[in-house]
Amino acid sequence: MIPTRETFGNIPPASILLFYLLTIISLAIFAHGVWRRFKLWRQGVSIDVEHLFRGGFKQVCARLKPGLLRLWTDALGQQRVRGRGLASLAHIWLFAGFMMLFLGTTMLEVDNIASWISKSLHFHQGTYYVIYEFTLDAFGLLFLAGCVMFVWRRTRRPPSLGHNAADWYVLISFLAIGITGYLVEALRIVWQQPEGIGAKCSFVGLWMAHWFSGLTEAGARSTHLVVWWVHSLLVFLFIATIPYTRLMHIILGPLNLFFAPAVLGRMKPITMEEVEQTERIGVAAIEHYDQQQLLSLDACMECGRCEEACPAFASGKPLSPKRVVQDLKGLMTANLSLVAPAAAAGAPGAKSFLRALHDETILAETLWACTACSACVQVCPVRIDQLTLITDLRRNRVGEGALSGTAATALRRMQASGNPWGLPPTERGNWAEGLRAPTVRENPNFEWLYWIGCAGAYDRRAQRVARAMVKLLNHAQVNFAILGREEKCTGDSARRLGEEFLFQELAQANIATLTKYKVRKILTHCPHGLNAFLKDYPQFGGHYEVVHHSQLLEQLIAAGRLKVPAAASGADAITYHDPCYLARVNRIHDAPRSVLSASTKDLREMGRRREKTFCCGAGGGRIWMEEDPKQRVSTLRAREALGTGAKTVAVSCPFCLTMMTDGIAAQSSTTRVLDIAEILADKLSLPD
Ligand code: SF4
Ligand code: SF4
């Protein structure tokens, strides 16, 4: 006998009819729920989806490829879900089980339709049937195991995890659907009495069938019908309620993964034409976000990963990226779906219920607490870009003149003097006094343009890094030059603070200078400068080969141009702090370690390292802001560094140098903080 079963075996025709009617009703409620939210996203600034499909086949494929790859790795491969122990395992199991059950149900319906057309098209039989039933039973167990683990997790409720009563409904209905599914199978086995492999392939149902061994065939059939209905009704309820619960992320997660910007550290430019057209800069009201950003708010399932990764939150500042997303979502729902339509229809008093975005929904202290470290964006399983949500708001505040204090002063100084200290450009080259550091005029045939940056040029401590680097370059006979007084701030801080047009002004001035001297290759010891040249400047026509000093030093050591004496055993231990804009945003973390390994045999790692590094607190323009000593991010990172027992903390960013020095000093520790270039120059005993 060929192993098989009827899709609607034991189900009377009237029940089948009702089943399809309820399927249509539940799908209609589902579609209504999605449409309700879609109407909200549509009120955002239009995104050009059509451009994806313009042009020839090859062009369309090239445009779709990144989004499809993200779906493959992040949605199907669950890549971003991994790495969180039991929570990750629970999600992966539940997801795998859910997908397989969904696919299985779809295939069952395909077979059913095929069989209606012609009995000869029936394929749910034989080997296919055996594999199908076995696979679905196995994945059903995974699905249930995932649910149980999630129930356990919710009872423990980690503080970062969002929770509401509907979450229990979701988990309990999942469990009920899974269990009743197996019961239906068990009762079908009791009345159908399949034999051999046809029974064994449904191994869970077969095992459960023993519970009903006392039933007659008629009893098994009537119980089967009742449980089948319970199971079906639970599924209908589940489908209908997807858009009204956290389960909405099943649909919006993949959608956001497809459309989300994929590159960390890249910001979208704004143009004067845009400002003239819209009469605003940045986001002043919720509908000024674009449609993808509004959709992303609904994709958040409050997993809390971003909050756990956020240095501002960890240091006690009033910023949680999860809260920002949820508050914006609340505002979108309130303002766009309830109040705005009423106000537009002229309902009396409706306007007074509209909630403000700035200072009411998102407070100024929340907005300015962000260090732009990108940790939240990196860990979000559905690639919500919390950082851009924040910087878009900052752009508006700066445009409205709402930024005051030390950060505003730094911006004014950048505008007036081309550096945040407001020091004269004529003093920009003073740091190199007594060193052989030719300018581009003095050495027009240079290979590398060494970009010094504002800190390297004006900050006394960071000047020592630039001097060490110049000594190393000369020792290795690298053909380099500097811009001297012609260099200006890259504008990184200005852009991340929200002062887009000041950034553009600085970028264009620098690009003009770099073009004038035919610069192709840039070396910098500042990860923020590196990111600006790699991700910001190309938007304005500045394309260069850019390396961080750790990368060039690594190459020079490997080529034997810097001969580092073997590290003595018993030498002081060093720990390395990865800067966010180097390790996380630009994925450069091996090179600095390789340079340090040439200098010490005892390189100690902190728990949070490489791409998962923890911020020093300086990015996003925070370095220019006053900070409550009790809320310093640098204190947290310094404690982590000191926890390794190392006597030296190595850095590779002038901002990290300042912050880590302050953080270590606050711990009353004598541990030194040095840049990798200083450590290497010291090791080579290079004279000043
Ligand atoms: S970018 Fe960093 S500081 Fe800003 S919200 Fe995200 S994690 Fe927090
Ligand atoms: S924004 Fe992303 S990481 Fe943060 S809670 Fe929502 S889904 Fe999780």
CSV table of C-alpha atoms and ligand atoms in Angstrom, one decimal, residues 306 309-313 319-321 369-377 386-387 390, ligand 1:
chain,number,residue,atom,x,y,z
A,306,CYS,CA,20.2,47.8,20.8
A,309,ALA,CA,24.7,47.5,23.3
A,310,CYS,CA,24.2,51.3,23.8
A,311,PRO,CA,27.0,53.0,25.6
A,312,ALA,CA,24.8,56.0,26.4
A,313,PHE,CA,22.2,53.8,28.0
A,319,LEU,CA,18.9,57.4,25.8
A,320,SER,CA,17.7,53.9,24.9
A,321,PRO,CA,17.7,53.3,21.1
A,369,ALA,CA,23.4,61.7,24.4
A,370,CYS,CA,24.2,59.6,21.3
A,371,THR,CA,27.8,58.9,20.5
A,372,ALA,CA,27.0,57.7,16.9
A,373,CYS,CA,28.9,54.5,17.7
A,374,SER,CA,26.5,52.4,15.5
A,375,ALA,CA,26.4,49.6,18.0
A,376,CYS,CA,22.6,49.7,17.9
A,377,VAL,CA,22.4,49.5,14.1
A,386,GLN,CA,18.3,54.0,15.1
A,387,LEU,CA,21.3,56.2,14.5
A,390,ILE,CA,18.6,60.3,15.7
B,1,SF4,S1,24.6,55.0,18.0
B,1,SF4,FE1,25.5,54.2,19.9
B,1,SF4,S2,25.1,55.8,21.4
B,1,SF4,FE2,23.8,56.2,19.7
B,1,SF4,S3,21.9,55.2,20.2
B,1,SF4,FE3,23.1,53.7,19.0
B,1,SF4,S4,24.2,52.5,20.5
B,1,SF4,FE4,23.4,54.3,21.5
